[in-house]
mmCIF file of C-alpha atoms in Angstrom:
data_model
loop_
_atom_site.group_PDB
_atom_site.id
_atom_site.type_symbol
_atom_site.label_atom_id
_atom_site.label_comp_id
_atom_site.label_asym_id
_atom_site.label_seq_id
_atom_site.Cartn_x
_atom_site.Cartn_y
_atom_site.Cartn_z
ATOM 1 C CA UNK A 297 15.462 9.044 -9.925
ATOM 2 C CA UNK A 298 12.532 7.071 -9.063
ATOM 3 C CA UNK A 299 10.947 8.281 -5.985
ATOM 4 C CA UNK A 300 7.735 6.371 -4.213
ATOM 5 C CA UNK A 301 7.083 8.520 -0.742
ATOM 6 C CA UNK A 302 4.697 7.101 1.939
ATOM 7 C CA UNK A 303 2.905 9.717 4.821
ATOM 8 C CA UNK A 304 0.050 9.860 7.030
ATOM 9 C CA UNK A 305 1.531 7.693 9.760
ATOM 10 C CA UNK A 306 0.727 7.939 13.371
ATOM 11 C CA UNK A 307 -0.730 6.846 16.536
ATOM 12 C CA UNK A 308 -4.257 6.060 16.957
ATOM 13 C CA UNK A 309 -6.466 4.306 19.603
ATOM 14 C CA UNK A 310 -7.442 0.910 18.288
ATOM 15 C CA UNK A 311 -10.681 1.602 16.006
ATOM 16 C CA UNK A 312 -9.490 4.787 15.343
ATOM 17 C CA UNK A 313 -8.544 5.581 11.211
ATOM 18 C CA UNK A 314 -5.740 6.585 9.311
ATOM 19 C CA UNK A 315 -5.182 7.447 5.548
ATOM 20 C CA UNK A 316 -1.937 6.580 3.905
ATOM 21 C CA UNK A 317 -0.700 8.630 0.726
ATOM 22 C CA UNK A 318 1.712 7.174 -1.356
ATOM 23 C CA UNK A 319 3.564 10.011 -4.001
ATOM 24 C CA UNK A 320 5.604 8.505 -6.909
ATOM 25 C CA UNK A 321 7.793 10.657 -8.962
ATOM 26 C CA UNK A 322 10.134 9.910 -11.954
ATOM 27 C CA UNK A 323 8.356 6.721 -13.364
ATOM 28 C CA UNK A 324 5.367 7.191 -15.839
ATOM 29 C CA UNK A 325 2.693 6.441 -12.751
ATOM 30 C CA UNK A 326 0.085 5.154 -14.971
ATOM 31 C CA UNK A 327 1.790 2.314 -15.488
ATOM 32 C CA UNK A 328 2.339 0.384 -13.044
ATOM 33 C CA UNK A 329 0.315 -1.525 -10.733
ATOM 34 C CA UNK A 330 0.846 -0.145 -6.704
ATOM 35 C CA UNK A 331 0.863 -2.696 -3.414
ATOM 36 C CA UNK A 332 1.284 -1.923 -0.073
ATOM 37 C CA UNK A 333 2.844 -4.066 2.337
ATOM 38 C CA UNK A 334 3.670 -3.780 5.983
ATOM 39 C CA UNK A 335 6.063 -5.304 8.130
ATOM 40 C CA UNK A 336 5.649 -5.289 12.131
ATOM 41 C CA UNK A 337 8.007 -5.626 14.696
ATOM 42 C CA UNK A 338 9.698 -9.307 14.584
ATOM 43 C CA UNK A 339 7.890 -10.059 11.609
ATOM 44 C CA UNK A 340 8.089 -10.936 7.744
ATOM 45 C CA UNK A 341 6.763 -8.149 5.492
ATOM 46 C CA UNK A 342 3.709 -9.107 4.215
ATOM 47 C CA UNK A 343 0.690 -8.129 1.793
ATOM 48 C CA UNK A 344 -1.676 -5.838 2.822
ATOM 49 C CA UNK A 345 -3.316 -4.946 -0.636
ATOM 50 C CA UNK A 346 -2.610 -3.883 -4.281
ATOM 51 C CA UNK A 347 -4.399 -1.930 -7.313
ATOM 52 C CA UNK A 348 -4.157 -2.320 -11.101
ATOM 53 C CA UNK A 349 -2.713 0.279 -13.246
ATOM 54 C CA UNK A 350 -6.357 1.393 -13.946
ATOM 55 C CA UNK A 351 -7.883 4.146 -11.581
ATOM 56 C CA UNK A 352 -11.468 3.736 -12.855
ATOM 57 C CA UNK A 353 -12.502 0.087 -13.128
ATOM 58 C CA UNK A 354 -9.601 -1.643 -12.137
ATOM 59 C CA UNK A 355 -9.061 -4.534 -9.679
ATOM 60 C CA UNK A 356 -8.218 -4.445 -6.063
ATOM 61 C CA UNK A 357 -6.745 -7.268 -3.955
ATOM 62 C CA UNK A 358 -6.420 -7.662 -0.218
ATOM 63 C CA UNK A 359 -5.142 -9.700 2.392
ATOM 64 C CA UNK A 360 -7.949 -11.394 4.465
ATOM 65 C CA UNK A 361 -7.425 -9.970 7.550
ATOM 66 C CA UNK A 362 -7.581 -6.400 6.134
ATOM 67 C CA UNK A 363 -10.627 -7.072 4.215
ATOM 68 C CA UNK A 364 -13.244 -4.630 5.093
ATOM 69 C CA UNK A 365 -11.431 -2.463 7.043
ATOM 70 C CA UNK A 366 -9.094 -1.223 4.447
ATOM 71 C CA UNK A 367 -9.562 0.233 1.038
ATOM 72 C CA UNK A 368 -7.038 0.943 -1.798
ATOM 73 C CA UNK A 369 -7.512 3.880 -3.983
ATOM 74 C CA UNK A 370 -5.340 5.523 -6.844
ATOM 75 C CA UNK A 371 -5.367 9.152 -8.522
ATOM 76 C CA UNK A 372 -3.590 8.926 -11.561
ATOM 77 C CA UNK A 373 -3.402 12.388 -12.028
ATOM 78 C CA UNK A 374 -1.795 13.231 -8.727
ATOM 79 C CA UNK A 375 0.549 10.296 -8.791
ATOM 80 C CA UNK A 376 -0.793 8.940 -5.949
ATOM 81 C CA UNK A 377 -2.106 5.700 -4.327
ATOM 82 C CA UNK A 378 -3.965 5.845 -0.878
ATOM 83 C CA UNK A 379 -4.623 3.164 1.754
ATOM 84 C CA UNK A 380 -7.556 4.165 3.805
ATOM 85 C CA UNK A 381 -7.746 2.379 7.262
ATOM 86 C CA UNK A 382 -10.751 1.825 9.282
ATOM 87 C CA UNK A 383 -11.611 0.007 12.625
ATOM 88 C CA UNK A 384 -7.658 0.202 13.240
ATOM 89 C CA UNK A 385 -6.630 -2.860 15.568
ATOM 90 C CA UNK A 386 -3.300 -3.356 17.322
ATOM 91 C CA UNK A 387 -2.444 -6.085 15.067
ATOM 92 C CA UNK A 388 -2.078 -3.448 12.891
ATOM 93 C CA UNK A 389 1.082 -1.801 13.353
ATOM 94 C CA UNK A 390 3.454 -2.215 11.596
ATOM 95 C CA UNK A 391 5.730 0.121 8.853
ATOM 96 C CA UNK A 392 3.692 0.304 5.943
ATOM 97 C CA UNK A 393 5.501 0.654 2.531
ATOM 98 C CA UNK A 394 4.144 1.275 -0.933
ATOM 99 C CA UNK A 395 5.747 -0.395 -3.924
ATOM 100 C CA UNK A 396 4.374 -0.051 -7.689
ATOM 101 C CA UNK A 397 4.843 -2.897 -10.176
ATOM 102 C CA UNK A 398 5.072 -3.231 -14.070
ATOM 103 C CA UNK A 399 2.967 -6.308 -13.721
ATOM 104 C CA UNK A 400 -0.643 -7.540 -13.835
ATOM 105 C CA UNK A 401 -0.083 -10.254 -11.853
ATOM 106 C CA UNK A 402 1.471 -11.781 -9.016
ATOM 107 C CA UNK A 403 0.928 -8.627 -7.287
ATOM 108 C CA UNK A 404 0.832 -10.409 -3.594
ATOM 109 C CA UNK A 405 4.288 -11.024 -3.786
ATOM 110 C CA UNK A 406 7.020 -8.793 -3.230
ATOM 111 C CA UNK A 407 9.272 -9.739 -5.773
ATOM 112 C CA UNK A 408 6.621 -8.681 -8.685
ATOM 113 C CA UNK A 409 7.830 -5.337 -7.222
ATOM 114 C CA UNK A 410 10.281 -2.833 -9.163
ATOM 115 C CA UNK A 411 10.293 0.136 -6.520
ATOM 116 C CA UNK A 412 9.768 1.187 -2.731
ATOM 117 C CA UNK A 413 9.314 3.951 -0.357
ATOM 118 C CA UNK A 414 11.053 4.168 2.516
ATOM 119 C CA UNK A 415 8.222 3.551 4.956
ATOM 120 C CA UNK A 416 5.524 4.956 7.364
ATOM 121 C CA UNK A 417 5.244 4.210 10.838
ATOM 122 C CA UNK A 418 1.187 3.163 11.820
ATOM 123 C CA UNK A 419 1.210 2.491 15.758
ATOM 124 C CA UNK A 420 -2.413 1.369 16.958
ATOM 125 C CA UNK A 421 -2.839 1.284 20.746
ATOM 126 C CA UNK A 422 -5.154 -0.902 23.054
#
């Protein structure tokens, strides 16, 4: 059973940080690409960022309004991906998912996706 299991979620005063970990069990990690996405309140889900199967030299891709705030990381050997978030703004919050994809491309959409966690709650106050 393929298993993809967000944490770090919280609370945090806007420009506060978080780090999101992302553990995948039962698929051979290495292979697939890995995307976060979010979806707040009301909202589509949308993009947040994604990294290629690669964890040294590989490419990462982000949504603009994330862009220099947040940074997508993978450990191949833990079978893990991280999003770390910095200068955390109310616009922020949202449930943040991971999702990993056989793919190299197409990696902003969510159907390029073959699995998801279940979701971690980020709540940034004003």
């Amino acid at each position: 059973q393929v298993q993809l299991v967000e944490s770090g979620g919280g609370v945090v005063q806007a420009g506060g940080s978080l780090r999101l970990s992302c553990a995948a069990s039962g698929l051979t990690f290495s292979r697939y690409a890995m995307g976060w996405f979010r979806q707040a309140p009301g909202k589509e889900r949308e993009f947040v960022g994604a990294i290629s199967r690669r964890s040294r030299g590989g490419s990462t891709y982000y949504r603009d309004s994330v862009k220099g705030r947040f940074t997508i990381s993978r450990d191949n050997a833990k079978n893990t991906v991280y999003l770390q978030m910095n200068s955390l703004k109310p616009e922020d919050t949202a449930v943040y998912y991971c999702a990993a994809s056989l793919l190299d491309y197409g990696l902003g959409s969510d159907h390029n996706y073959d699995y998801w966690g279940q979701g971690t709650q980020v709540t940034v106050s004003s």
